[in-house]
Short mmCIF file of C-alpha atoms and ligand atoms in Angstrom, two decimals:
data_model
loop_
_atom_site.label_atom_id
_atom_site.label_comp_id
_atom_site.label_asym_id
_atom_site.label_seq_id
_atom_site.Cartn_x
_atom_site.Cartn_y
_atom_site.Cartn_z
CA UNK Y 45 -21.00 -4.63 14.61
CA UNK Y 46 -20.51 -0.93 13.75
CA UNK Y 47 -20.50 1.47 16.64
CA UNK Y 48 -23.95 2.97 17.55
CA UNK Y 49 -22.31 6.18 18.22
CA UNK Y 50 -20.23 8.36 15.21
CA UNK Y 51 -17.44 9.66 17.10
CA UNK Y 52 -14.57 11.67 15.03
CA UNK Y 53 -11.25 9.96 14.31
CA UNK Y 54 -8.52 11.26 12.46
CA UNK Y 55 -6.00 8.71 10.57
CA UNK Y 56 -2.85 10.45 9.71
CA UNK Y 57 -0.83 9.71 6.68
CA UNK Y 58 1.71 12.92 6.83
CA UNK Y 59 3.53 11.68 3.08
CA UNK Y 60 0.90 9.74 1.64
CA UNK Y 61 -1.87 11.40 0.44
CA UNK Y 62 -4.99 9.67 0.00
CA UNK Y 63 -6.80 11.72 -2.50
CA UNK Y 64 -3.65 11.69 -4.68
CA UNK Y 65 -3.38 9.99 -8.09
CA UNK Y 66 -1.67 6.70 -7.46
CA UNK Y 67 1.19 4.91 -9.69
CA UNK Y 68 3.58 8.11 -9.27
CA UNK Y 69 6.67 8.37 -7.29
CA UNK Y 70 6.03 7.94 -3.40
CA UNK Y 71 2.24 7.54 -4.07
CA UNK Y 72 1.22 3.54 -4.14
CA UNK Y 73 0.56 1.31 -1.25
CA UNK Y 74 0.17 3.29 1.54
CA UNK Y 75 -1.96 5.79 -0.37
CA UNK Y 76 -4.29 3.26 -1.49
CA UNK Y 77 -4.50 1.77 2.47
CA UNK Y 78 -5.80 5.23 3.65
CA UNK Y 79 -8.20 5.84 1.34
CA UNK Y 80 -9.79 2.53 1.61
CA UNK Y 81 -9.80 2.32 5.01
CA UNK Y 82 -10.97 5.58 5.54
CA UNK Y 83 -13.62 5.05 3.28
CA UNK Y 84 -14.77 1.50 4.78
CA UNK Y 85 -14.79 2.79 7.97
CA UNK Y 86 -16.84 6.20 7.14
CA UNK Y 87 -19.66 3.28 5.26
CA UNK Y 88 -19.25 1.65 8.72
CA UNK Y 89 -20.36 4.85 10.96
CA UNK Y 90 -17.26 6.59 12.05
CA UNK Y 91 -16.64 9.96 11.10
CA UNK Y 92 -13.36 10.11 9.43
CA UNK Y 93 -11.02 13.23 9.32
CA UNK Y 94 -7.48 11.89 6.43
CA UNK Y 95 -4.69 14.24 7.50
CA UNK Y 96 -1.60 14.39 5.41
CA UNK Y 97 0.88 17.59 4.15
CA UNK Y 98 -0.72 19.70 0.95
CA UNK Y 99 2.57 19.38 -1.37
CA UNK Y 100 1.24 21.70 -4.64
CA UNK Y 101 -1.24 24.87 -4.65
CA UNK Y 102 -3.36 23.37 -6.65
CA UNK Y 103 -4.66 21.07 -4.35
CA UNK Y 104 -7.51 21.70 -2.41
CA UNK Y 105 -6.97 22.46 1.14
CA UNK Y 106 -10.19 20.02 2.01
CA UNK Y 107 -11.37 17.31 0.01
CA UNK Y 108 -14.75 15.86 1.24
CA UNK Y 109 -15.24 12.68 -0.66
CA UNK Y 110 -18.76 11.12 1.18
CA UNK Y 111 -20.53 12.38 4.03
CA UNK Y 112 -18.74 11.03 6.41
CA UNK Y 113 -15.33 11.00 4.78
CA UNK Y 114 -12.66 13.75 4.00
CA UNK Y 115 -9.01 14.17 3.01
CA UNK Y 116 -7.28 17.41 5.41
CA UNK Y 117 -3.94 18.89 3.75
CA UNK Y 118 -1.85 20.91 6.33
CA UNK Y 119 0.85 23.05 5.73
CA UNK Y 120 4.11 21.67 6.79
CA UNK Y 121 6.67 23.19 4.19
CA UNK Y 122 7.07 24.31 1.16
CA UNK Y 123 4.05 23.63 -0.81
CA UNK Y 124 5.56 21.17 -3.03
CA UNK Y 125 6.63 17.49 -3.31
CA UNK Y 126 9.43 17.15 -0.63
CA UNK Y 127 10.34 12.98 -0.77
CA UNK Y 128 10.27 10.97 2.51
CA UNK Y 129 13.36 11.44 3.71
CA UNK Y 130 13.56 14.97 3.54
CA UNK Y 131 9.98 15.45 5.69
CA UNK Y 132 10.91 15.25 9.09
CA UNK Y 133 12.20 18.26 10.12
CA UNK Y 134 8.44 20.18 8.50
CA UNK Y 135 7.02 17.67 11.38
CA UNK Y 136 6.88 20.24 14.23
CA UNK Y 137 4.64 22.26 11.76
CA UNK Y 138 2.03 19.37 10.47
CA UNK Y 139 1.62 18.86 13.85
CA UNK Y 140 1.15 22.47 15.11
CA UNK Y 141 -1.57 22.79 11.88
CA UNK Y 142 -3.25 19.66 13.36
CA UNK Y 143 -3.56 21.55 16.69
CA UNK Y 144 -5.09 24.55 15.31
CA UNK Y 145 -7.22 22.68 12.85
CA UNK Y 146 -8.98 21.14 16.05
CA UNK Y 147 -9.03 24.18 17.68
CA UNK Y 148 -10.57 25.48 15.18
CA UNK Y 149 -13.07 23.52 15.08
CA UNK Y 150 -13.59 22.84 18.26
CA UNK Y 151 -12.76 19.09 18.87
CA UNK Y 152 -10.35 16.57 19.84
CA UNK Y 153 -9.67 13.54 18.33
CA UNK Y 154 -9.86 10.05 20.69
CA UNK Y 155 -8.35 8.03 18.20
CA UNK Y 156 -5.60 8.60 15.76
CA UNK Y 157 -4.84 6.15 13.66
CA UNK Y 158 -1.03 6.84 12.02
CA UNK Y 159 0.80 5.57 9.08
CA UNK Y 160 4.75 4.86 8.53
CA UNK Y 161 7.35 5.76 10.55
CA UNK Y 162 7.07 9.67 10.07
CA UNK Y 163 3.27 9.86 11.43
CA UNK Y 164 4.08 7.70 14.01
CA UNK Y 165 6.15 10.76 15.28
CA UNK Y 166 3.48 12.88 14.87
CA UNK Y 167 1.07 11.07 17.03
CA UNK Y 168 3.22 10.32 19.97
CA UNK Y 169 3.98 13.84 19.96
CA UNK Y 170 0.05 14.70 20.27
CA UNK Y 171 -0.29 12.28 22.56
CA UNK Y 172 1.74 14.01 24.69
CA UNK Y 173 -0.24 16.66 24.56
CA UNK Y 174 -3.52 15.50 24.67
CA UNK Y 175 -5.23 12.45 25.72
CA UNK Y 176 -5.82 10.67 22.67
CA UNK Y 177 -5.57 6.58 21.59
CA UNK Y 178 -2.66 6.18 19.09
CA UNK Y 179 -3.18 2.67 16.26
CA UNK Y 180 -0.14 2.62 14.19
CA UNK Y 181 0.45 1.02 10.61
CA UNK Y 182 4.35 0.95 9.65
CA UNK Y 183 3.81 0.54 5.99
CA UNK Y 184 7.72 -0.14 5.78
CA UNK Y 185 10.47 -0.71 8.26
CA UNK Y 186 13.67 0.56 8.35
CA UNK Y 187 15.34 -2.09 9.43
CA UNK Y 188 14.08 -4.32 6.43
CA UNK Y 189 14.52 -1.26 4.21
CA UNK Y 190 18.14 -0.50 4.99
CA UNK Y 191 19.35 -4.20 5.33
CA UNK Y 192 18.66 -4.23 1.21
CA UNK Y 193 20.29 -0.53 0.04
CA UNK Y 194 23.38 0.39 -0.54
CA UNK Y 195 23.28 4.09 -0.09
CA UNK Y 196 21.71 4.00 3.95
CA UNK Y 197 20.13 8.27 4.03
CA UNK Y 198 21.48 10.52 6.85
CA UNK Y 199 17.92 9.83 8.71
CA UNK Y 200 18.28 6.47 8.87
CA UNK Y 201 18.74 6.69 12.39
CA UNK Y 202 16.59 8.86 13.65
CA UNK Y 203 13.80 6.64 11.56
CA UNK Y 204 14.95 3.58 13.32
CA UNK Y 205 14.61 4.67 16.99
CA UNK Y 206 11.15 6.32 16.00
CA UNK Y 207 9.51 2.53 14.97
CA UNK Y 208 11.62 0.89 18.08
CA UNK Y 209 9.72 3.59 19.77
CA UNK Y 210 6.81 3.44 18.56
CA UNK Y 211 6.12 -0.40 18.81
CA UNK Y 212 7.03 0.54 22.77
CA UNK Y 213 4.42 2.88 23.16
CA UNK Y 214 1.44 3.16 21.04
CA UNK Y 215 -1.65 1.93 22.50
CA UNK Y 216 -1.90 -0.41 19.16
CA UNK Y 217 0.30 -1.75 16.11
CA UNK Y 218 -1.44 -3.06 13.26
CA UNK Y 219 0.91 -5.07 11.19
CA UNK Y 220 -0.76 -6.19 7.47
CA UNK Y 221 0.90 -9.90 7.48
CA UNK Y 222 2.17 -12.17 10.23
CA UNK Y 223 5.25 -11.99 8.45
CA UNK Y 224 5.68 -8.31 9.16
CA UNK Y 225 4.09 -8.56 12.62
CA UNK Y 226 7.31 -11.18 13.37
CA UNK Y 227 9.85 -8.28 11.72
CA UNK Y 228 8.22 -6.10 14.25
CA UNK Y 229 9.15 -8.69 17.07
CA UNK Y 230 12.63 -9.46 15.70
CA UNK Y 231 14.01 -6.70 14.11
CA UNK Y 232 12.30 -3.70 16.28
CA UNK Y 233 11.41 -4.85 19.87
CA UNK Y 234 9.97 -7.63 22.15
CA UNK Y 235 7.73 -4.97 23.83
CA UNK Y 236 4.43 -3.88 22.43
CA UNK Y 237 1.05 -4.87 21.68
CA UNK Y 238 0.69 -5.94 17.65
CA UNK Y 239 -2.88 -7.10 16.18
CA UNK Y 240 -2.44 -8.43 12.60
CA UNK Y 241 -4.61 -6.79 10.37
CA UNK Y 242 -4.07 -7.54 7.06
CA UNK Y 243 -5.06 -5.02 3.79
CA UNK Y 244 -7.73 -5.20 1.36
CA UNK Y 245 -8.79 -4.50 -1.74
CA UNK Y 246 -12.22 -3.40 -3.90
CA UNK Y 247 -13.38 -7.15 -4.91
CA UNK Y 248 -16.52 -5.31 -6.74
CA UNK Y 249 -14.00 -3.61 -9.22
CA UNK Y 250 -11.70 -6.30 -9.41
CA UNK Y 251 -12.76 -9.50 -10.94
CA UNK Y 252 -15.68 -8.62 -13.33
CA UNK Y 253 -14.38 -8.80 -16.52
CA UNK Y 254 -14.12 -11.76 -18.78
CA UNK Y 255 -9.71 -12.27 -20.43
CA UNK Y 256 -10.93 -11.31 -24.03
CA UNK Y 257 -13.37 -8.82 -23.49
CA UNK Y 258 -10.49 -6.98 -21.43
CA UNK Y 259 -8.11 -7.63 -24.39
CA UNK Y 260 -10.11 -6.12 -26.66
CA UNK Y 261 -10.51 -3.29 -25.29
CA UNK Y 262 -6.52 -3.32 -24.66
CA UNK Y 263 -5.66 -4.17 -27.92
CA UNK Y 264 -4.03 -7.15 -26.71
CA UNK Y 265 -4.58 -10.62 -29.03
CA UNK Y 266 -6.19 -13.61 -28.11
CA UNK Y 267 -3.44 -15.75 -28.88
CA UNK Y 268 -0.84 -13.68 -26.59
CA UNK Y 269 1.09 -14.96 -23.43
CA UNK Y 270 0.35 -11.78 -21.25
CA UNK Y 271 2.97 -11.20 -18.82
CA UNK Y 272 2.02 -8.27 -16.21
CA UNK Y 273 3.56 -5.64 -13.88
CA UNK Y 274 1.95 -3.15 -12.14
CA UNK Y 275 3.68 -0.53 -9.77
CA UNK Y 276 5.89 2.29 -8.66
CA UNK Y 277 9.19 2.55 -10.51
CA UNK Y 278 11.37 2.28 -7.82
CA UNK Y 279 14.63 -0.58 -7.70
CA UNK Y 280 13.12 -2.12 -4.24
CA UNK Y 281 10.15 -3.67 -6.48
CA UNK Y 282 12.64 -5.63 -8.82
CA UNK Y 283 11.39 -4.80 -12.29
CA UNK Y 284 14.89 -5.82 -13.71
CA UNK Y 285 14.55 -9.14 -12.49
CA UNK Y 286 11.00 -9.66 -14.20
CA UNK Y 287 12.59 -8.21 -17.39
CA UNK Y 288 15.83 -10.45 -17.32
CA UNK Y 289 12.85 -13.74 -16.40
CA UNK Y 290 10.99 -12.59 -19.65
CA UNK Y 291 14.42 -13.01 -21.42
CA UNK Y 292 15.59 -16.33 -20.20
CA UNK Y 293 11.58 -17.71 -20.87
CA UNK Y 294 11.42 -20.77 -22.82
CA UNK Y 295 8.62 -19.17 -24.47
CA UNK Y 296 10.53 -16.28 -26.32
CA UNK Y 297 10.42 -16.98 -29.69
CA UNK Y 298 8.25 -19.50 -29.94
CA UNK Y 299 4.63 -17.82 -28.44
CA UNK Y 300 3.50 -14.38 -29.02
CA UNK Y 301 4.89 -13.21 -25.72
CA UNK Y 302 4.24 -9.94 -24.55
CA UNK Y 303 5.06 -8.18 -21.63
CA UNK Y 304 3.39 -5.20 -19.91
CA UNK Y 305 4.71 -2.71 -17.06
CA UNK Y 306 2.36 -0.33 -15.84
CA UNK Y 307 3.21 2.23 -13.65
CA UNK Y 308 3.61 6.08 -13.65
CA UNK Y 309 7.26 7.95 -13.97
CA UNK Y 310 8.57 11.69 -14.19
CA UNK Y 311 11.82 12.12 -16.16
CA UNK Y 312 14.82 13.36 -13.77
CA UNK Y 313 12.90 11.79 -10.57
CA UNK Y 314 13.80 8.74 -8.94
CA UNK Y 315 11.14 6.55 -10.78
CA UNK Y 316 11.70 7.93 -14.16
CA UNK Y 317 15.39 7.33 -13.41
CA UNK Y 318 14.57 3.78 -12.94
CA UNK Y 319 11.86 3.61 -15.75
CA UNK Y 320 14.84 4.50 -18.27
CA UNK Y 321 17.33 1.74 -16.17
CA UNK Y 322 14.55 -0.73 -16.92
CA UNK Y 323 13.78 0.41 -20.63
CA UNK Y 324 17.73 -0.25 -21.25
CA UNK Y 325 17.83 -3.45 -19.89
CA UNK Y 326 14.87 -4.27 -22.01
CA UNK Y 327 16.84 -2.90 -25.06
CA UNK Y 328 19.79 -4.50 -24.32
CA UNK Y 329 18.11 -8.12 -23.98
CA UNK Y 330 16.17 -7.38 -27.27
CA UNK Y 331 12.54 -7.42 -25.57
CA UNK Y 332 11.69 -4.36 -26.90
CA UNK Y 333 9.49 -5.41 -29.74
CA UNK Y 334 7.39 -7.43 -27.33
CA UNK Y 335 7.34 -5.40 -23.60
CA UNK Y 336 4.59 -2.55 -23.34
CA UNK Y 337 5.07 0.25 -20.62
CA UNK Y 338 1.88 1.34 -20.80
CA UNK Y 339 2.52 4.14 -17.65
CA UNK Y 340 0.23 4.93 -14.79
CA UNK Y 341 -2.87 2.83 -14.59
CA UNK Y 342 -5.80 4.26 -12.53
CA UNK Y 343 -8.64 2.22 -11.19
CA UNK Y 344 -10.76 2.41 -13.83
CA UNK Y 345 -8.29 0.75 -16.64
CA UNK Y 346 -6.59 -1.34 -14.30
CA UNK Y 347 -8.73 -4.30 -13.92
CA UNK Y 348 -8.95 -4.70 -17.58
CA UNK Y 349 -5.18 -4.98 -17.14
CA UNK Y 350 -5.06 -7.24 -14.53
CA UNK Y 351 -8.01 -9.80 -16.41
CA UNK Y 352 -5.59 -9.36 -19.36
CA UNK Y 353 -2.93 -10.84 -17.96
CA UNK Y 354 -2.12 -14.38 -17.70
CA UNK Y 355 -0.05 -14.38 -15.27
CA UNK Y 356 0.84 -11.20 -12.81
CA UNK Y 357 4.38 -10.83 -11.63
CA UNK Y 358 5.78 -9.27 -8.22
CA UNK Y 359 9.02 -9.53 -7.89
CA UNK Y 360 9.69 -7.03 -5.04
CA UNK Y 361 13.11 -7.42 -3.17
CA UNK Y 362 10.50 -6.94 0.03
CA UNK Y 363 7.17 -6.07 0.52
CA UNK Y 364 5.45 -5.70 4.10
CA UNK Y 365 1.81 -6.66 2.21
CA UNK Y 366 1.92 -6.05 -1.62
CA UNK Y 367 -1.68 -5.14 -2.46
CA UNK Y 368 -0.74 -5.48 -6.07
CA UNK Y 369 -0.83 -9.72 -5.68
CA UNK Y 370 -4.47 -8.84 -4.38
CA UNK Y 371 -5.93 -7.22 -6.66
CA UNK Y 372 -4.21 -9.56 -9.11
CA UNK Y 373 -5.72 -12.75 -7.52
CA UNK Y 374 -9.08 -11.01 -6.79
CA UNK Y 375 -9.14 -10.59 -10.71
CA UNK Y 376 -8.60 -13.89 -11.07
CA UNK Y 377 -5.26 -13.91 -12.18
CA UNK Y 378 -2.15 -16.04 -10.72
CA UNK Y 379 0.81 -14.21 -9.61
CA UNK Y 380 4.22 -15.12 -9.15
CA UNK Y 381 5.44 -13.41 -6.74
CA UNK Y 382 9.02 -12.93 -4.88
CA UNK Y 383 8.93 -15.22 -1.52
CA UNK Y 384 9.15 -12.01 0.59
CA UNK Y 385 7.39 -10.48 3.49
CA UNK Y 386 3.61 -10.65 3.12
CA UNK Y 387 3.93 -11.80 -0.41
CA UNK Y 388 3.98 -15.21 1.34
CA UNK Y 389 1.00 -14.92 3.25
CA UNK Y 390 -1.62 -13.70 0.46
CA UNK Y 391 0.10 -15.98 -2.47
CA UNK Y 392 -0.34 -19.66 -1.58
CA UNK Y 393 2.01 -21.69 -3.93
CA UNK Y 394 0.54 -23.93 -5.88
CA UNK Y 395 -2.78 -22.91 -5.00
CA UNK Y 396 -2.85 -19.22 -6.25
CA UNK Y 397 0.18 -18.76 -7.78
CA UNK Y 398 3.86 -19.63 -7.25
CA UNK Y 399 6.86 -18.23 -5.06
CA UNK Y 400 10.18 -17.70 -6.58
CA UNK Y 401 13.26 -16.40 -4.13
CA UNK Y 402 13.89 -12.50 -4.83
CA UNK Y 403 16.11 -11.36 -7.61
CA UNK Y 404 16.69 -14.84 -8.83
CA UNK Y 405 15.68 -14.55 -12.67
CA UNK Y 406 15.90 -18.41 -13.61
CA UNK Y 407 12.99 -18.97 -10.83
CA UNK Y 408 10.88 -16.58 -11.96
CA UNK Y 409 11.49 -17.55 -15.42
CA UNK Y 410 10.13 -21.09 -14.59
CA UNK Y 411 7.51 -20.28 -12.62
CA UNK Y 412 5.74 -18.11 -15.11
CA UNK Y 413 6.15 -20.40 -18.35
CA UNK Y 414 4.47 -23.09 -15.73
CA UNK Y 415 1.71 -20.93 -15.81
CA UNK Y 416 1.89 -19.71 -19.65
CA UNK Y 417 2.12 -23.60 -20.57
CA UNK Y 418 -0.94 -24.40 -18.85
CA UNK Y 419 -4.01 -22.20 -19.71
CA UNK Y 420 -6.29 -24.98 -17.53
CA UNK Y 421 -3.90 -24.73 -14.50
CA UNK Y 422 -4.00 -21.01 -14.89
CA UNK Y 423 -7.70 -20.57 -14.74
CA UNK Y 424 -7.63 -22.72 -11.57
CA UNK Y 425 -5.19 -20.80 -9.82
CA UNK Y 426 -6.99 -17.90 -10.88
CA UNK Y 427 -10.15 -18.51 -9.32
CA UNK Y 428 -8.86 -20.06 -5.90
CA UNK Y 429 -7.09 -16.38 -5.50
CA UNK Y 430 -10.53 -15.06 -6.14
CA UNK Y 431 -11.95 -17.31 -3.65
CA UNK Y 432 -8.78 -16.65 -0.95
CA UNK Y 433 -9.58 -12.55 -1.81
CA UNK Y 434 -13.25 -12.94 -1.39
CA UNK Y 435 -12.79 -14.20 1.88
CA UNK Y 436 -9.55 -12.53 3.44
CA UNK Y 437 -8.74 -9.29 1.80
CA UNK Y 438 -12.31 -7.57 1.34
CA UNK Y 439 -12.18 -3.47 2.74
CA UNK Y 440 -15.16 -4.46 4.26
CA UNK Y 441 -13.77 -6.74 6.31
CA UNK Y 442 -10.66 -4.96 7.28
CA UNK Y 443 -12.83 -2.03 8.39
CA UNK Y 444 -14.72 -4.15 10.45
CA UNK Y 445 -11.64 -5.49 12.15
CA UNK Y 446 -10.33 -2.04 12.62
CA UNK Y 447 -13.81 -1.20 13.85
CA UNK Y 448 -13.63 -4.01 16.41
CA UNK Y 449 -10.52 -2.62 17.80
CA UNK Y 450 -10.92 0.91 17.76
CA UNK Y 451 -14.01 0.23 20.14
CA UNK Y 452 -12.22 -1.94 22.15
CA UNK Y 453 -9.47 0.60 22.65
CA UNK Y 454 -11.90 3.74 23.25
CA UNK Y 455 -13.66 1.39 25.54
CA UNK Y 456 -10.92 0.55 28.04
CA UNK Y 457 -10.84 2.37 31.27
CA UNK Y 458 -7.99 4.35 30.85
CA UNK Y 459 -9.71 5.94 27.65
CA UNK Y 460 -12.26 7.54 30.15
CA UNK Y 461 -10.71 10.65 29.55
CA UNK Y 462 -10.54 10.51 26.17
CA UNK Y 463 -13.72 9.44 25.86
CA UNK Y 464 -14.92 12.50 27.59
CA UNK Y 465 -13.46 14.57 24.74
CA UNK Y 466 -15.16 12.97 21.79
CA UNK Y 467 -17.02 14.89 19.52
CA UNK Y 468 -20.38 13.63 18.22
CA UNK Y 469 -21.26 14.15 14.47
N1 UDP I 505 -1.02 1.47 -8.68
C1 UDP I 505 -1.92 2.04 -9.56
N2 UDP I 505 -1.49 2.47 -10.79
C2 UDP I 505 -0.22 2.36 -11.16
C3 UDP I 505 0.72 1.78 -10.29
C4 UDP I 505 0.28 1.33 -9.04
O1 UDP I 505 -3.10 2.17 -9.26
O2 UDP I 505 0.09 2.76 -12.28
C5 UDP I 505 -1.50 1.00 -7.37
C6 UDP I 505 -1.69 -0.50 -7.33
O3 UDP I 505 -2.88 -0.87 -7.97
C7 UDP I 505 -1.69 -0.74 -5.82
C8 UDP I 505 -0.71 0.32 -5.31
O4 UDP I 505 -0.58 1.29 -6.34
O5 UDP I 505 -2.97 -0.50 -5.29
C9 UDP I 505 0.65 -0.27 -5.00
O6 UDP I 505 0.59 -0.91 -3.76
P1 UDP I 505 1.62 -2.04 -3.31
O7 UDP I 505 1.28 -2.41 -1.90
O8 UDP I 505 1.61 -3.17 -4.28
O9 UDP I 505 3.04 -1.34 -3.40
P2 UDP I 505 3.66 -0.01 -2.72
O10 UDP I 505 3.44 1.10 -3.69
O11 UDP I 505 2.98 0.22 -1.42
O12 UDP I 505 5.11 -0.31 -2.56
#
């Protein structure tokens, strides 16, 4: 039921930008969540106010993209791409811009809804300051992150009492898979109150084009075994292991095997860095001739892509949700996919794909010749994914959820106040 009344929320995503182009370094996932959930939820009656950090002059200071819907870039440093781990001291700042921007304007929000760790900071902080209900989406968690990296950043500290904190005190967690909602429990704190919610993805874009009319237009034979990536460039997503499972298939050789990574890169940053690790393991295991990086994919090309493919591949070391094996299945595609964090709740083996364990390249090897081998077994798997996306993973739905408990929380007592300060459209 959508609520009868618009009232003005604001969700915060301080690094990810939702109006940004997606596939680049630091822009994926949790880009793609805000967007679509601030859309959903606009179609759905709320009035919805996207904050995050304006990070190059040519960006527009306010992007309205419907009615009800807008992206908000504050100033919080230097007007340029600062990475993750270098944001939080420009914090105090974002937050001090939020202040003024309601002042401004003359309301206050009652419901912030904040994503990963370093908006979660930001909205405790206003929460201090003003009564306001706090929903929180981690996106990532430290503790996962830096149980699988080597090199463990300065703020890795500071990061990790901010989430412990954060699942203590925010009026409402959202966590995007059971599996991440039982990280939350066992890795960050007993206390708290978590609501799984998981993510979604556009099943009208997805999922309406037929394998060889997308191929065509690709350039991609009939004949070929169509092996796909799609994603950031970034070590945690475990390209190499995908490229060293094309090398050890039983199909090299013998079918016209070809293997595509999509996915934007910049030379000298961190994902071209790994784009050119990735492009010289490829050389050295002679896959060259038959892998394809065909760069960043937007939404328009991509689900020619994904109906290309015969089998999609994500072999992520973790991944809290993974919208990638989404749109994959909602395209009717089977993915193999790592046996990792939420990869394990949208990708039922057998059913919709297959699970392999992470970084093991003889699993993932096997698992996507089964699929290669079998065009009928493919097609199968491919439409029960449809089927699973239709009826789990729609925007529509998750907005609805997230509608549901957004009126819950504004409608418990001790949101009177808040309540009081809510701004009609
Ligand atoms: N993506 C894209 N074009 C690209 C690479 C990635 O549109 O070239 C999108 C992809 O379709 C998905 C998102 O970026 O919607 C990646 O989300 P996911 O949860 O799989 O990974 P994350 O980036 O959050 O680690």
């Amino acid at each position: 039921m959508f609520p009868s009344k618009k009232y003005r929320i604001a969700l915060i995503s301080v690094d990810g930008d939702p109006a940004v182009e997606i596939g680049q370094e630091e822009a994926g996932g949790q880009n793609v969540y805000v967007r679509q959930v601030g859309y959903a939820l606009a179609e759905q009656g709320w009035q919805v106010d996207m904050f995050t950090r304006r990070s190059s002059p040519e960006q527009a200071a306010i992007a309205q993209h419907s009615p009800n819907c807008r992206t908000i870039r504050l100033k919080a440093g230097p007007c340029e791409f600062i990475g993750r781990d270098q944001l939080f001291g420009h914090l105090p700042e974002f937050m001090a811009e939020f202040q003024k921007f309601q002042q401004l304007h003359g309301y206050s929000y009652p419901l912030i809804h904040t994503n990963y760790w370093l908006s979660s900071w930001v909205g405790m902080q206003l929460k201090k300051q003003q009564p306001m209900i706090q929903v929180h989406t981690y996106h990532s968690l430290g503790a996962i992150k830096y149980s699988t990296i080597a090199d463990i950043p300065p703020i890795a500290t500071q990061r990790l009492a901010i989430e412990k904190a954060c699942l203590e005190t925010v009026d409402q967690v959202v966590a995007t898979s059971p599996q991440e909602q039982q990280h939350l429990r066992t890795l960050v704190s007993r206390k708290g109150r978590i609501e799984m919610i998981p993510c979604g993805t556009d099943i009208d874009n997805f999922g309406n084009i037929e394998r060889l009319q997308a191929r065509e237009k690709l350039g991609i034979a009939p004949d070929a075994k169509m092996v796909f990536y799609v994603g950031r460039f970034d070590r945690r997503k475990g390209i190499e292991t995908l490229v060293r499972a094309v090398g050890e298939s039983s199909l090299r050789g013998k079918a016209n095997l070809q293997l595509v990574i999509g996915g934007g890169s910049r030379p000298g940053k961190s994902d071209g860095i790994e784009r050119d690790r990735i492009a010289n393991i490829v050389g050295e295991l002679e896959l060259t001739d038959c892998t394809n990086f065909a760069g960043r994919l937007d939404h328009e090309i991509l689900p020619f892509y994904y109906a290309a493919a015969d089998v999609c591949v994500v072999p992520s070391h973790y991944e809290p949700f993974g919208l990638v094996a989404i749109e994959a299945m909602a395209s009717k595609t089977p993915v193999v996919a790592s046996a990792v964090g939420g990869l394990q709740f949208t990708v039922i083996p057998e059913v919709t794909g297959l699970l392999a364990p992470p970084q093991d390249k003889l699993a993932f090897a096997a698992a996507i010749d089964r699929i290669l081998t079998n065009p009928d077994w493919r097609d199968q798997l491919g439409a029960a994914g449809r089927q699973r996306v239709e009826i789990a993973f729609s925007w529509y739905s998750v907005a609805s959820r997230l509608t549901q408990l957004y009126t819950h929380l504004l409608a418990q007592p001790t949101a009177v106040t808040q309540k009081k300060a809510m701004m009609a459209a």
